[in-house]
XYZ file of C-alpha atoms in Angstrom:
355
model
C 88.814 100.680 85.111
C 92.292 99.229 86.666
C 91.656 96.236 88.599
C 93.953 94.765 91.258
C 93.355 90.863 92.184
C 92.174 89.569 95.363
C 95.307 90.092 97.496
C 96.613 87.832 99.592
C 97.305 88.166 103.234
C 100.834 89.207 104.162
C 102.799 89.772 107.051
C 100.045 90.660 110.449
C 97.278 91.376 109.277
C 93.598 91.539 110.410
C 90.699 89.193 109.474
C 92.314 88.694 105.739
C 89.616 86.593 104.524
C 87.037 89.233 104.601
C 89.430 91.788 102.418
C 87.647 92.518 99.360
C 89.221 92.707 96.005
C 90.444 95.811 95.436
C 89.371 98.188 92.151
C 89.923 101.538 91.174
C 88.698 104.330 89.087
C 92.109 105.553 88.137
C 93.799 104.988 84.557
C 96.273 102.403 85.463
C 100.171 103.317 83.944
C 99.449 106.954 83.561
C 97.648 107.470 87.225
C 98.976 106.008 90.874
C 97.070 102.256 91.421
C 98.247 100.139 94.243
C 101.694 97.991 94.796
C 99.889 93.745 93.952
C 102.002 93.174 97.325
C 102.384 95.450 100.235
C 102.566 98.674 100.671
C 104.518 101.717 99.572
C 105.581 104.040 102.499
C 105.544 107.950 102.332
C 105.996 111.189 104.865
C 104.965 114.695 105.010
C 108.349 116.318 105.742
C 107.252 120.387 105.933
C 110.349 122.443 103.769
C 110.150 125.308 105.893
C 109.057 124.698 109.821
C 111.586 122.192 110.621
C 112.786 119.390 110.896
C 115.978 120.345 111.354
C 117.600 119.548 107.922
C 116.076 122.822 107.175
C 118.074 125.829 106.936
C 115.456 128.004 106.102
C 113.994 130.438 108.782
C 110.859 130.294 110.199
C 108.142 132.824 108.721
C 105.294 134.332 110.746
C 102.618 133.751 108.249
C 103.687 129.586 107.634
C 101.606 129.049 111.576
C 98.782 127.258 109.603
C 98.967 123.200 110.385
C 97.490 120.418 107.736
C 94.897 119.917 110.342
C 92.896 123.630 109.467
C 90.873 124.216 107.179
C 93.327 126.180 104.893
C 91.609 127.699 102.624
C 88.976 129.571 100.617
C 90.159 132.687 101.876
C 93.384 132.459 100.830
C 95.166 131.343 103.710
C 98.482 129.576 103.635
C 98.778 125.731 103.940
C 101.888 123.908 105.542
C 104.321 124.136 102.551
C 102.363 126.524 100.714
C 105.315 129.190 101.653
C 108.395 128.318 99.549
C 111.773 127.795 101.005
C 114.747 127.870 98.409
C 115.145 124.622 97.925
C 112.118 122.365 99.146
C 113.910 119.181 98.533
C 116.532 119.659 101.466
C 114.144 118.719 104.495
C 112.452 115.635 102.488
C 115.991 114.334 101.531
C 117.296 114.859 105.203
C 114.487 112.818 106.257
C 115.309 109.965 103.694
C 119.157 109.779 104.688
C 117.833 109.058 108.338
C 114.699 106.538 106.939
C 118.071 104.487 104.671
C 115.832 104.963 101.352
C 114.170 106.963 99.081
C 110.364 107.299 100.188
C 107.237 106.345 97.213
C 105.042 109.069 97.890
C 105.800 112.490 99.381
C 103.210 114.578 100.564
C 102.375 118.426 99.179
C 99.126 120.917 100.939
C 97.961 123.528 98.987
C 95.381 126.118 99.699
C 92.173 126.265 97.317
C 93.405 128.855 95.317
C 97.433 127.999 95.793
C 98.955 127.977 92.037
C 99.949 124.745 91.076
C 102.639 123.919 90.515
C 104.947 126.046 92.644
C 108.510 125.803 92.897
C 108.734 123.174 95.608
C 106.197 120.743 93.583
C 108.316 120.953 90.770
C 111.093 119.577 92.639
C 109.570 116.975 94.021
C 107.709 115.820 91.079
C 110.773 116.146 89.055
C 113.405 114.823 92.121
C 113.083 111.368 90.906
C 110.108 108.493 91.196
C 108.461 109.795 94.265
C 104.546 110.083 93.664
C 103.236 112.879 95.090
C 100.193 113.079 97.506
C 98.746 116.101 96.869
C 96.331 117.877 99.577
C 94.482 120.422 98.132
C 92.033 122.327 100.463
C 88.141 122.857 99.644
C 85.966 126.150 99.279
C 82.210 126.299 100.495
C 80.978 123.370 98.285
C 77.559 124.976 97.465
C 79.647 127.511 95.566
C 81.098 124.682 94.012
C 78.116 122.875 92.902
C 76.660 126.241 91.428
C 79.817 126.551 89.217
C 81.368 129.695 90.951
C 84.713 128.443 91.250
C 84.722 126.194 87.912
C 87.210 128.501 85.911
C 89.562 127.924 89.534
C 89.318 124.199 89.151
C 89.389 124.075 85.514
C 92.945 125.829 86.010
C 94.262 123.042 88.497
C 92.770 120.615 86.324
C 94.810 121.476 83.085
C 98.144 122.077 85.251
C 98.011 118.596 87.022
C 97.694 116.856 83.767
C 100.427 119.229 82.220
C 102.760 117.838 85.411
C 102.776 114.225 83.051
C 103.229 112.852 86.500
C 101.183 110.452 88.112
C 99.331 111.877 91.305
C 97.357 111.634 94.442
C 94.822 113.466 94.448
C 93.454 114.258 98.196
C 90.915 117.097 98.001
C 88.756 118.334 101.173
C 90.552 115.724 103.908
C 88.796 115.712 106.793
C 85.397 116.722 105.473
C 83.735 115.195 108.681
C 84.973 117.510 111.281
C 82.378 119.455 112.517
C 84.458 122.744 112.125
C 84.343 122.330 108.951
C 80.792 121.077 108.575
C 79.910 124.426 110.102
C 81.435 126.375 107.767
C 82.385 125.329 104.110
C 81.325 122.018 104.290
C 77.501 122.530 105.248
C 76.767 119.121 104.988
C 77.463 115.581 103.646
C 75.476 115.532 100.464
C 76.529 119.017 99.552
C 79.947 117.330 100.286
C 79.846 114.634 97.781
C 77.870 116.945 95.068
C 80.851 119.212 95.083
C 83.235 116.042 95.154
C 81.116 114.755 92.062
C 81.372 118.329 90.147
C 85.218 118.478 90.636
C 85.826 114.910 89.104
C 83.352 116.003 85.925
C 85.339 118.924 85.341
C 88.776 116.844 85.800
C 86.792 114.465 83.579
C 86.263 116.762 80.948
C 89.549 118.120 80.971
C 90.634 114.814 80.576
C 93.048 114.478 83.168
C 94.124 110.385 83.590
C 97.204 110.682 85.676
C 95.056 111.661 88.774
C 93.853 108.615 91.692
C 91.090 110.607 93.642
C 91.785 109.733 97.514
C 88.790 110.389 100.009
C 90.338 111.154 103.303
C 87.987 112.032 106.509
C 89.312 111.269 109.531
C 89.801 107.880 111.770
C 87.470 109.455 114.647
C 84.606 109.823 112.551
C 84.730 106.446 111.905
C 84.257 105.947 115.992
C 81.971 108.951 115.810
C 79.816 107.385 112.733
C 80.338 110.995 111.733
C 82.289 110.043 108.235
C 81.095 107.474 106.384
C 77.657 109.958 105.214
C 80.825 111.562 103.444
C 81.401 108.797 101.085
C 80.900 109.755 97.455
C 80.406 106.305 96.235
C 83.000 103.028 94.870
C 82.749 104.701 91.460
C 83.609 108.324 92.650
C 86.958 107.239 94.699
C 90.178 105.252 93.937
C 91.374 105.616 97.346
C 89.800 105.446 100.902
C 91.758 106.872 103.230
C 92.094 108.383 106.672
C 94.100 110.622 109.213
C 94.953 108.569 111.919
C 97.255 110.390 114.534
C 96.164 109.221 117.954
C 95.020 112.295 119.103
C 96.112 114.997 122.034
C 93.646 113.853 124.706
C 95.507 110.433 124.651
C 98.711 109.366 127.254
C 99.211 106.260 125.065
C 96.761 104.464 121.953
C 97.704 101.895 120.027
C 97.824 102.255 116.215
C 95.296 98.943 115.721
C 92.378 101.096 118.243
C 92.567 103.921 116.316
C 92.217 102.214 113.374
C 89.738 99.594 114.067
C 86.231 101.483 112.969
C 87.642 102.722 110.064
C 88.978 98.883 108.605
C 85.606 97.474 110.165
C 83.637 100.084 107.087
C 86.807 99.846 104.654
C 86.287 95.992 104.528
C 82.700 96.576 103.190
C 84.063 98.726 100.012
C 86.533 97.262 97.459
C 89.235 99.657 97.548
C 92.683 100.577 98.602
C 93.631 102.095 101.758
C 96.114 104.871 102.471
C 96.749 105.780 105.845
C 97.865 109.608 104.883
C 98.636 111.283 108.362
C 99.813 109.224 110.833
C 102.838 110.049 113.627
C 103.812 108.806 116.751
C 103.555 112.090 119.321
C 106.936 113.096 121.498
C 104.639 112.474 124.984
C 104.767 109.274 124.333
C 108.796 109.326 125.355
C 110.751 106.113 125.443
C 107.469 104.207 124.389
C 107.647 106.095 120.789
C 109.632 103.132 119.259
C 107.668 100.131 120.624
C 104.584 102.187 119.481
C 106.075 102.537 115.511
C 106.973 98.522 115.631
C 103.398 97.899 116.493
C 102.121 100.213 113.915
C 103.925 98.302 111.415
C 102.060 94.980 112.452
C 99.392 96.600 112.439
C 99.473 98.391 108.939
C 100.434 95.215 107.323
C 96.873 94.775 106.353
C 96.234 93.332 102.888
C 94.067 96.294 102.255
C 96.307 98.664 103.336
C 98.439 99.704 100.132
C 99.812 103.146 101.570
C 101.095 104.893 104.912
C 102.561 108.152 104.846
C 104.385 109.491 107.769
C 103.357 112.866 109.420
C 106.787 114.323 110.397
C 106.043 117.655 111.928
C 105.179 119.436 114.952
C 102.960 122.220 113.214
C 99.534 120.902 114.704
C 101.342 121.551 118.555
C 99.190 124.550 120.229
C 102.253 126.207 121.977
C 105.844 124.751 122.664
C 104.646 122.645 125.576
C 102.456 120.498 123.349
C 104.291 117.013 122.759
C 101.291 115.161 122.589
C 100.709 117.176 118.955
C 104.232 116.774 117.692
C 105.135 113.956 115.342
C 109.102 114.829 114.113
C 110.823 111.681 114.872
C 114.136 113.821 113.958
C 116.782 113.867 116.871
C 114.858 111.071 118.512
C 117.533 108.239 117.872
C 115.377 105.232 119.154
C 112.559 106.617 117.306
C 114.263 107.255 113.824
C 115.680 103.636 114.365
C 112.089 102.510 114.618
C 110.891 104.172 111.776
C 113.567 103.143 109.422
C 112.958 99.534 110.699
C 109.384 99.979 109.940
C 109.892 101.704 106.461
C 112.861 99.068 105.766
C 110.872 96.402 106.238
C 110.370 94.271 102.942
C 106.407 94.654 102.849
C 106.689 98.181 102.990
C 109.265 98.705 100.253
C 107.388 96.656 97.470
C 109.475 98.660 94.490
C 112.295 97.460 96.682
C 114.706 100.271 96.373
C 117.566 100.503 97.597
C 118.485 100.644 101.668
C 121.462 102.179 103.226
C 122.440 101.959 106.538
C 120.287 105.594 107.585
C 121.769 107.898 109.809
């Protein structure tokens, strides 16, 4: 077991004294563990529905967002669909951000092949990690072995990648659409959770940090935390924390406060893997990213990935559901602020001027 020292507080942060030390699971040099300071910053740029760096058109059958359920029946996630070259949206993104991000985010359906063209050019496009999202199946199939042969095959093809990765399966296991259907439950949850990592186990496969991601409401809800496999089944604790469409205006820190309140209790790292400022909240978008950044300088808090798309709108009307900060010139100078900042480049790579 890898083992990170009591960290310090640095920066804003919230009630430091009661972080716990942080420890994880993974294999430490051959799988992701966390940055001793700060916190490294990521995005989910989609290679095909926008933003506009893409050149690539627009299919039909790419309408699914991150925030469905994706998958068991084949349906595609957001990037599941490849575009020619999936490296030309995330690399847009990064001139505008002035760096090179740490982790980049990838969805695949359940029974997506992995790798496909665009993972193979992100995990080979240099030392990104990459956060990858794979969707569930009904998880009493799971636990009865019907989908082992599946999961044996992602298994042996993640540690054939060499690469060190995220592993987020099943995010946002508490929402009660999902409870309804493939979930069923939060012990069937974690006894499929458990069954995947003895396969992975089995199959040996080190270079994977296993990332438990419901989402921030359930926290408010007290829906989520019955979803928690345990400190010795999870590296990462994460959430989704976009403020939600039934908001004018919430602050970063409010949506997040539940969730810290239980993630102080458990001695792990944090990643905050969805989060996005929406387009309704107009010429308050930047002051809302600078306060985010206070916020998420949390000693805990090791990773934030930014959600920059606008596939979870419900028609074109929908600002409060779209995240792309492209075109928005006050808000892309917020966010490369925010992912400038020293605490959040802790490799410290190199910074350009953005734009």
């Amino acid at each position: 077991m890898a083992v990170v020292g009591a960290l310090v507080g640095a920066g804003c942060s919230n009630d430091t004294a009661a972080t716990p030390e942080i420890t994880v699971t993974a294999r430490a040099g051959v799988a992701p563990t966390p940055p001793a300071q700060g916190a490294y910053f990521g995005a989910w740029v989609p290679p095909l529905l926008g933003p506009a760096y893409a050149t690539q058109t627009k299919s039909p059958s790419a309408k699914a967002s991150p925030s469905t359920s994706g998958s068991a029946s084949g349906s595609p996630e957001p990037g599941e669909l490849e575009a020619k070259d999936g490296m030309t949206a995330l690399t847009g993104f990064e001139r505008d951000l002035g760096r090179r991000v740490d982790i980049v985010q990838s969805y695949i359906g359940w029974k997506t092949e992995f790798p496909r063209k665009v993972d193979t050019a992100l995990l080979e496009g240099g030392a990104r990690t990459m956060l990858l999202t794979w969707s569930g199946a009904d998880t009493r199939e799971i636990v009865t072995g019907k989908h082992d042969a599946l999961i044996r095959e992602r298994a042996r093809a993640i540690k054939a990648t060499g690469k060190p990765i995220f592993l987020r399966w099943q995010r946002d296991m508490d929402k009660a659409s999902l409870r309804n259907t493939k979930i069923h439950s939060a012990g069937d949850f974690v006894a499929a959770w458990k069954h995947l990592r003895a396969i992975f186990k089995r199959e040996k496969v080190d270079n994977v940090a296993w990332v438990w991601c419901p989402t921030a409401r359930g926290f408010t809800s007290r829906a989520a935390p019955p979803f928690y496999p345990g400190d010795d089944q999870v590296d990462w604790i994460c959430v989704d924390a976009q403020p939600g469409g039934d908001f004018e205006y919430r602050d970063m820190s409010e949506t997040l406060k539940m969730f810290m309140e239980w993630a102080r209790e458990h001695p792990k790292p944090v990643m905050v893997a969805e989060f996005g400022v929406p387009q309704s909240y107009g010429t308050r978008r930047a002051e809302w990213l600078r306060k985010a950044a206070q916020t998420l300088q949390n000693p805990q808090i090791k990773a934030v990935v930014y959600f920059n798309s606008n596939e979870q709108a419900l028609e074109p009307r929908d600002r409060r559901r779209k995240f792309e900060v492209t075109g928005d010139r006050a808000a892309v100078s917020a966010l490369r602020e925010f992912a400038t900042t020293p605490y959040f480049n802790p490799r410290n790579l190199p910074v350009t001027s953005g734009g």
